[in-house]
Amino acid sequence: MGGRVTDCHLYEGDGARAIPERNVLVHHLAEHVDLPAEVRRWRAEIEAEEARKAAAGEPHRWNSPRFALEGITVARTADQGEPVVHLKLRDADYYDFLAASLNLDRPRPGDGLTLRRLHLENRDPVHAPAFLSSSLGVIVAVETGADGKMLFARSSPHVAGYPRRWNASVSEGLSGAHDLPPDGSPISFHATARRALRKELGVTAEDRVELELLAFGLDLRLHQWAAFFRAVLPDLGEEDLRRRWARGVEDKWEHDSHAFVPADPDSVLDFILEQPDRAWAPCAPALFCLALVRGAVLRRGGDPAGRLDVEAAMRRARRRHGGAGPAE
């Protein structure tokens, strides 16, 4: 983007068209993911340390049920060529993620090899072992319809993974407690995205939301999978959301600041490129790029050539920012 390269692997989706909710098929196997011996040891260390902090009344990370991605494949419908995404999930938890993803570069006892070297280097990251994919969720780019702004959120220092980084408008991990329907119906990424909008922004079920799934991608630094969404709030603007936050939202602690930027490609790209590379979570720039493409396509009445409008804006942004090469 604008001469920069991010550590984000886009597996499916280019922003030109949405992936229909009916075409995302989640297969859940209710068996806990297997952890290698060294990861089990690291997990035990984390569990003991977080229990100590909790007993001492210190800030701590609590465990919760999650899912590990065992496999993902994409097919196409015979009539329209729409993508059909199949995902195979196993049970996992938050401590599994902390033990594996946050220790990718930790040498294991004995041979000093790392998980990254053993399982990820010079390999297709999509086919990594399931225990490395214990972080699976949604990231959403939000646009306000009332005043036409794109929302950026900066993570708080209490967030694991990428504290104090600019990130998606909202993000949420798939939860075994909240996203596994009790009636046995399939897990829905769209439902998780709506939950994230409620918990982090105060967007209720009565608010109109134009929600579209644009892609599936992978953060290569921590090996975190995410479904990429664009959400337009037709009736809400910046002041509406800020008033709601002032009255309190459930997950207010996850962010320490927000920025509302005009949602046109030039303004959004300028905001992204004005920040140094290290200020961003790896997949956030890609998410906002796809959201810009989708908006441009819709403005052209569904013509995929709308992506060319965003590419032209990228060229302009690169000239304005002097090439926008790797920043400090």
Coordinates of C-alpha atoms in Angstrom, one line a residue:
M1 CA 0.0 0.0 0.0
G2 CA 1.6 3.3 -1.1
G3 CA 4.9 1.5 -1.4
R4 CA 4.7 -0.3 1.9
V5 CA 4.5 -4.0 2.4
T6 CA 2.6 -5.4 5.4
D7 CA 2.8 -8.8 7.2
C8 CA -0.7 -9.7 6.1
H9 CA -1.5 -12.7 3.9
L10 CA -4.8 -12.3 2.1
Y11 CA -6.1 -15.8 1.5
E12 CA -9.4 -15.0 -0.1
G13 CA -11.1 -11.8 -1.2
D14 CA -10.1 -8.6 -2.9
G15 CA -12.8 -6.2 -1.8
A16 CA -14.5 -6.0 -5.2
R17 CA -17.3 -8.2 -4.0
A18 CA -18.7 -9.5 -0.8
I19 CA -18.7 -13.1 0.4
P20 CA -22.3 -14.0 1.1
E21 CA -23.0 -15.2 4.7
R22 CA -24.7 -18.3 3.3
N23 CA -21.4 -19.2 1.6
V24 CA -19.3 -19.4 4.8
L25 CA -19.6 -23.0 6.0
V26 CA -18.1 -23.7 9.4
H27 CA -17.5 -27.3 10.5
H28 CA -16.9 -27.6 14.3
L29 CA -15.2 -30.6 15.8
A30 CA -15.7 -30.5 19.6
E31 CA -12.2 -31.9 20.4
H32 CA -9.5 -29.8 22.0
V33 CA -6.5 -29.0 19.7
D34 CA -3.4 -31.0 20.4
L35 CA -0.4 -29.0 21.8
P36 CA 3.2 -30.0 21.5
A37 CA 5.1 -30.7 24.8
E38 CA 7.0 -27.4 24.8
V39 CA 3.7 -25.4 24.2
R40 CA 2.0 -27.3 27.0
R41 CA 4.9 -26.3 29.3
W42 CA 4.6 -22.6 28.2
R43 CA 0.9 -22.7 28.7
A44 CA 1.3 -24.0 32.2
E45 CA 3.7 -21.1 33.0
I46 CA 1.1 -18.7 31.7
E47 CA -1.7 -20.2 33.7
A48 CA 0.3 -20.2 36.9
E49 CA 1.5 -16.6 36.4
E50 CA -2.0 -15.3 35.6
A51 CA -3.4 -17.1 38.6
R52 CA -0.8 -15.5 40.8
K53 CA -1.7 -12.0 39.4
A54 CA -5.4 -12.6 40.0
A55 CA -4.8 -13.7 43.6
A56 CA -2.7 -10.6 44.2
G57 CA -5.4 -8.3 42.7
E58 CA -3.1 -7.3 39.8
P59 CA -4.1 -6.8 36.2
H60 CA -4.2 -10.2 34.6
R61 CA -5.4 -12.1 31.5
W62 CA -8.3 -14.5 32.1
N63 CA -8.8 -17.7 30.1
S64 CA -11.8 -18.2 27.8
P65 CA -12.9 -20.9 25.3
R66 CA -11.9 -20.2 21.7
F67 CA -11.4 -22.1 18.4
A68 CA -8.4 -23.3 16.5
L69 CA -8.5 -23.3 12.7
E70 CA -7.6 -26.8 11.5
G71 CA -8.3 -26.1 7.8
I72 CA -9.7 -23.6 5.3
T73 CA -10.6 -24.2 1.6
V74 CA -12.3 -22.1 -1.0
A75 CA -14.6 -23.3 -3.9
R76 CA -16.8 -21.4 -6.3
T77 CA -20.5 -21.7 -7.1
A78 CA -21.3 -23.1 -10.5
D79 CA -23.7 -20.3 -11.6
Q80 CA -22.1 -17.0 -10.3
G81 CA -18.6 -18.0 -9.4
E82 CA -19.2 -16.8 -5.9
P83 CA -16.6 -17.9 -3.3
V84 CA -17.7 -20.7 -0.9
V85 CA -15.4 -20.9 2.1
H86 CA -15.2 -24.0 4.3
L87 CA -13.5 -23.8 7.7
K88 CA -12.8 -26.7 10.0
L89 CA -12.5 -25.7 13.7
R90 CA -11.4 -27.4 16.9
D91 CA -11.8 -26.3 20.4
A92 CA -9.0 -24.2 21.9
D93 CA -8.7 -21.4 24.5
Y94 CA -7.0 -18.1 25.1
Y95 CA -4.1 -19.5 26.9
D96 CA -3.4 -21.8 24.0
F97 CA -3.1 -18.7 21.8
L98 CA -0.8 -16.9 24.3
A99 CA 1.4 -20.0 24.6
A100 CA 1.8 -20.6 20.9
S101 CA 1.5 -17.3 19.0
L102 CA 3.3 -15.1 21.5
N103 CA 6.1 -17.6 21.7
L104 CA 6.7 -18.2 18.0
D105 CA 10.3 -17.0 18.2
R106 CA 11.1 -18.6 21.6
P107 CA 13.8 -21.2 21.4
R108 CA 12.7 -24.5 22.8
P109 CA 14.8 -26.4 25.3
G110 CA 17.4 -28.8 23.9
D111 CA 17.8 -27.9 20.2
G112 CA 17.0 -24.2 20.4
L113 CA 14.6 -24.4 17.5
T114 CA 11.5 -22.1 17.4
L115 CA 8.0 -22.8 16.4
R116 CA 8.3 -20.3 13.5
R117 CA 11.3 -22.1 12.1
L118 CA 9.8 -25.6 12.6
H119 CA 6.4 -24.9 11.2
L120 CA 6.2 -21.6 9.3
E121 CA 9.5 -20.7 7.6
N122 CA 9.6 -21.5 3.8
R123 CA 6.1 -23.1 4.1
D124 CA 2.6 -22.1 3.1
P125 CA 1.2 -20.5 6.3
V126 CA -2.3 -21.6 5.4
H127 CA -1.3 -25.2 6.1
A128 CA 0.3 -24.6 9.5
P129 CA -0.6 -27.0 12.4
A130 CA -3.9 -26.2 14.1
F131 CA -2.3 -25.4 17.5
L132 CA -0.6 -22.3 15.8
S133 CA -4.0 -21.1 14.6
S134 CA -5.7 -20.7 18.0
S135 CA -6.5 -17.0 17.3
L136 CA -9.4 -16.7 14.9
G137 CA -11.8 -13.8 14.8
V138 CA -13.1 -10.8 12.9
I139 CA -11.8 -7.3 12.1
V140 CA -14.2 -4.7 10.9
A141 CA -13.7 -1.4 9.1
V142 CA -16.5 0.9 10.1
E143 CA -17.9 3.9 8.1
T144 CA -20.4 6.4 9.5
G145 CA -23.2 7.1 7.0
A146 CA -24.4 10.4 8.6
D147 CA -21.1 12.2 8.0
G148 CA -19.1 9.8 5.8
K149 CA -16.1 9.0 8.0
M150 CA -13.9 6.0 8.5
L151 CA -13.2 5.0 12.0
F152 CA -9.7 3.9 13.2
A153 CA -9.1 2.5 16.7
R154 CA -5.8 2.4 18.7
S155 CA -5.5 -0.5 21.0
S156 CA -4.9 0.0 24.7
P157 CA -1.7 -1.2 26.5
H158 CA -3.9 -4.0 28.1
V159 CA -4.4 -5.8 24.8
A160 CA -2.3 -8.9 24.1
G161 CA -0.6 -9.1 20.7
Y162 CA -0.5 -5.5 19.5
P163 CA -0.8 -3.0 22.3
R164 CA -0.8 0.7 21.5
R165 CA -1.2 0.0 17.7
W166 CA -3.6 1.5 15.2
N167 CA -6.0 -1.3 14.2
A168 CA -9.4 -2.1 12.8
S169 CA -12.4 -0.1 14.0
V170 CA -13.4 -3.1 16.0
S171 CA -12.0 -6.6 16.4
E172 CA -13.2 -9.7 18.2
G173 CA -12.1 -13.3 18.6
L174 CA -14.5 -16.1 18.0
S175 CA -15.6 -17.3 21.4
G176 CA -16.7 -20.7 22.5
A177 CA -18.9 -19.0 25.2
H178 CA -20.7 -16.6 22.8
D179 CA -20.4 -17.8 19.2
L180 CA -21.4 -21.5 19.6
P181 CA -25.2 -21.5 19.1
P182 CA -26.9 -23.6 21.8
D183 CA -29.4 -24.9 19.2
G184 CA -26.6 -26.5 17.2
S185 CA -26.8 -24.1 14.3
P186 CA -23.5 -23.2 12.6
I187 CA -21.0 -20.7 13.9
S188 CA -21.5 -17.3 12.2
F189 CA -18.7 -14.8 11.6
H190 CA -21.3 -12.2 10.8
A191 CA -22.8 -12.7 14.2
T192 CA -19.4 -12.2 15.8
A193 CA -18.9 -9.0 13.8
R194 CA -22.3 -7.7 15.1
R195 CA -21.3 -8.6 18.6
A196 CA -18.0 -6.7 18.2
L197 CA -19.9 -3.6 17.0
R198 CA -22.1 -3.8 20.1
K199 CA -19.4 -4.4 22.7
E200 CA -16.8 -1.9 21.4
L201 CA -18.9 0.8 19.7
G202 CA -22.3 0.6 21.3
V203 CA -24.1 -0.2 18.0
T204 CA -27.3 -2.0 18.9
A205 CA -29.4 -4.6 17.1
E206 CA -31.9 -1.7 16.4
D207 CA -29.3 0.3 14.5
R208 CA -29.1 -0.1 10.8
V209 CA -25.9 -1.8 9.7
E210 CA -24.8 -2.6 6.2
L211 CA -22.4 -5.5 7.0
E212 CA -20.3 -7.3 4.3
L213 CA -17.6 -9.9 4.6
L214 CA -14.8 -9.0 2.2
A215 CA -12.0 -11.5 2.8
F216 CA -10.2 -14.0 5.0
G217 CA -6.6 -13.2 5.9
L218 CA -3.7 -14.1 8.1
D219 CA -1.4 -12.0 10.3
L220 CA 2.0 -13.5 9.6
R221 CA 3.7 -12.1 12.7
L222 CA 1.5 -13.9 15.3
H223 CA -0.3 -16.3 12.9
Q224 CA -3.7 -14.9 13.6
W225 CA -6.6 -15.6 11.2
A226 CA -9.4 -13.1 10.7
A227 CA -12.5 -12.5 8.6
F228 CA -12.3 -9.0 7.2
F229 CA -15.6 -7.0 7.3
R230 CA -16.8 -3.6 6.1
A231 CA -19.7 -2.1 8.1
V232 CA -21.5 1.1 7.1
L233 CA -23.7 2.8 9.8
P234 CA -26.2 4.7 7.7
D235 CA -27.9 6.7 10.5
L236 CA -24.9 7.3 12.8
G237 CA -22.1 9.8 12.7
E238 CA -19.0 10.6 14.8
E239 CA -20.8 12.6 17.4
D240 CA -23.5 9.9 17.8
L241 CA -20.8 7.2 18.6
R242 CA -18.8 9.5 20.9
R243 CA -21.9 10.2 22.9
R244 CA -22.6 6.5 23.3
W245 CA -19.0 5.8 24.4
A246 CA -19.2 8.6 27.0
R247 CA -22.1 6.7 28.5
G248 CA -20.1 3.5 28.6
V249 CA -19.6 0.5 26.3
E250 CA -18.8 -3.1 27.4
D251 CA -15.2 -3.3 26.0
K252 CA -14.1 0.3 26.3
W253 CA -10.9 -0.9 27.9
E254 CA -9.6 -2.4 24.6
H255 CA -9.0 1.0 23.0
D256 CA -7.2 4.2 24.2
S257 CA -8.1 6.5 21.3
H258 CA -10.1 6.7 18.1
A259 CA -9.7 8.7 14.9
F260 CA -12.5 9.6 12.5
V261 CA -11.2 10.4 9.0
P262 CA -13.2 11.3 5.8
A263 CA -13.9 8.0 4.2
D264 CA -12.7 9.0 0.7
P265 CA -9.6 7.0 -0.5
D266 CA -7.2 10.0 -0.4
S267 CA -8.0 10.9 3.2
V268 CA -7.9 7.3 4.4
L269 CA -4.6 6.6 2.7
D270 CA -3.0 9.8 4.0
F271 CA -4.0 8.8 7.5
I272 CA -2.5 5.4 7.1
L273 CA 0.8 6.6 5.5
E274 CA 1.2 9.4 8.0
Q275 CA 1.8 6.8 10.7
P276 CA 5.0 4.8 10.9
D277 CA 4.9 1.2 10.0
R278 CA 5.4 0.1 13.6
A279 CA 2.2 2.0 14.6
W280 CA 0.0 -0.5 12.8
A281 CA -1.2 -4.0 13.5
P282 CA -0.2 -6.0 10.4
C283 CA -3.6 -6.6 8.8
A284 CA -5.3 -3.2 9.6
P285 CA -4.0 -1.4 6.4
A286 CA -5.1 -4.3 4.2
L287 CA -8.5 -4.2 5.9
F288 CA -9.0 -0.5 5.2
C289 CA -7.7 -0.9 1.6
L290 CA -10.4 -3.6 0.9
A291 CA -13.1 -1.4 2.5
L292 CA -12.1 1.4 0.2
V293 CA -12.2 -0.9 -2.8
R294 CA -15.7 -2.1 -1.9
G295 CA -16.9 1.4 -1.4
A296 CA -15.5 2.5 -4.8
V297 CA -17.1 -0.6 -6.5
L298 CA -20.5 0.3 -5.0
R299 CA -20.2 3.9 -6.1
R300 CA -19.8 2.6 -9.6
G301 CA -23.0 0.5 -9.3
G302 CA -21.2 -2.7 -8.6
D303 CA -18.5 -2.4 -11.4
P304 CA -15.3 -4.2 -10.2
A305 CA -13.4 -1.5 -12.0
G306 CA -14.0 0.7 -9.0
R307 CA -10.8 -0.8 -7.6
L308 CA -9.0 1.3 -10.2
D309 CA -10.2 4.4 -8.4
V310 CA -8.5 3.2 -5.2
E311 CA -5.3 2.3 -7.1
A312 CA -5.2 5.8 -8.6
A313 CA -5.6 7.2 -5.1
M314 CA -2.7 5.0 -3.9
R315 CA -0.5 6.5 -6.6
R316 CA -1.4 10.0 -5.6
A317 CA -0.8 9.2 -1.9
R318 CA 2.6 7.7 -2.7
R319 CA 3.6 10.9 -4.5
R320 CA 2.4 13.0 -1.6
H321 CA 4.4 10.9 0.9
G322 CA 7.6 10.7 -1.1
G323 CA 7.3 7.1 -2.1
A324 CA 6.1 5.9 1.4
G325 CA 8.8 3.3 1.7
P326 CA 9.5 1.5 4.9
A327 CA 9.1 3.9 7.8
E328 CA 10.8 3.9 11.2

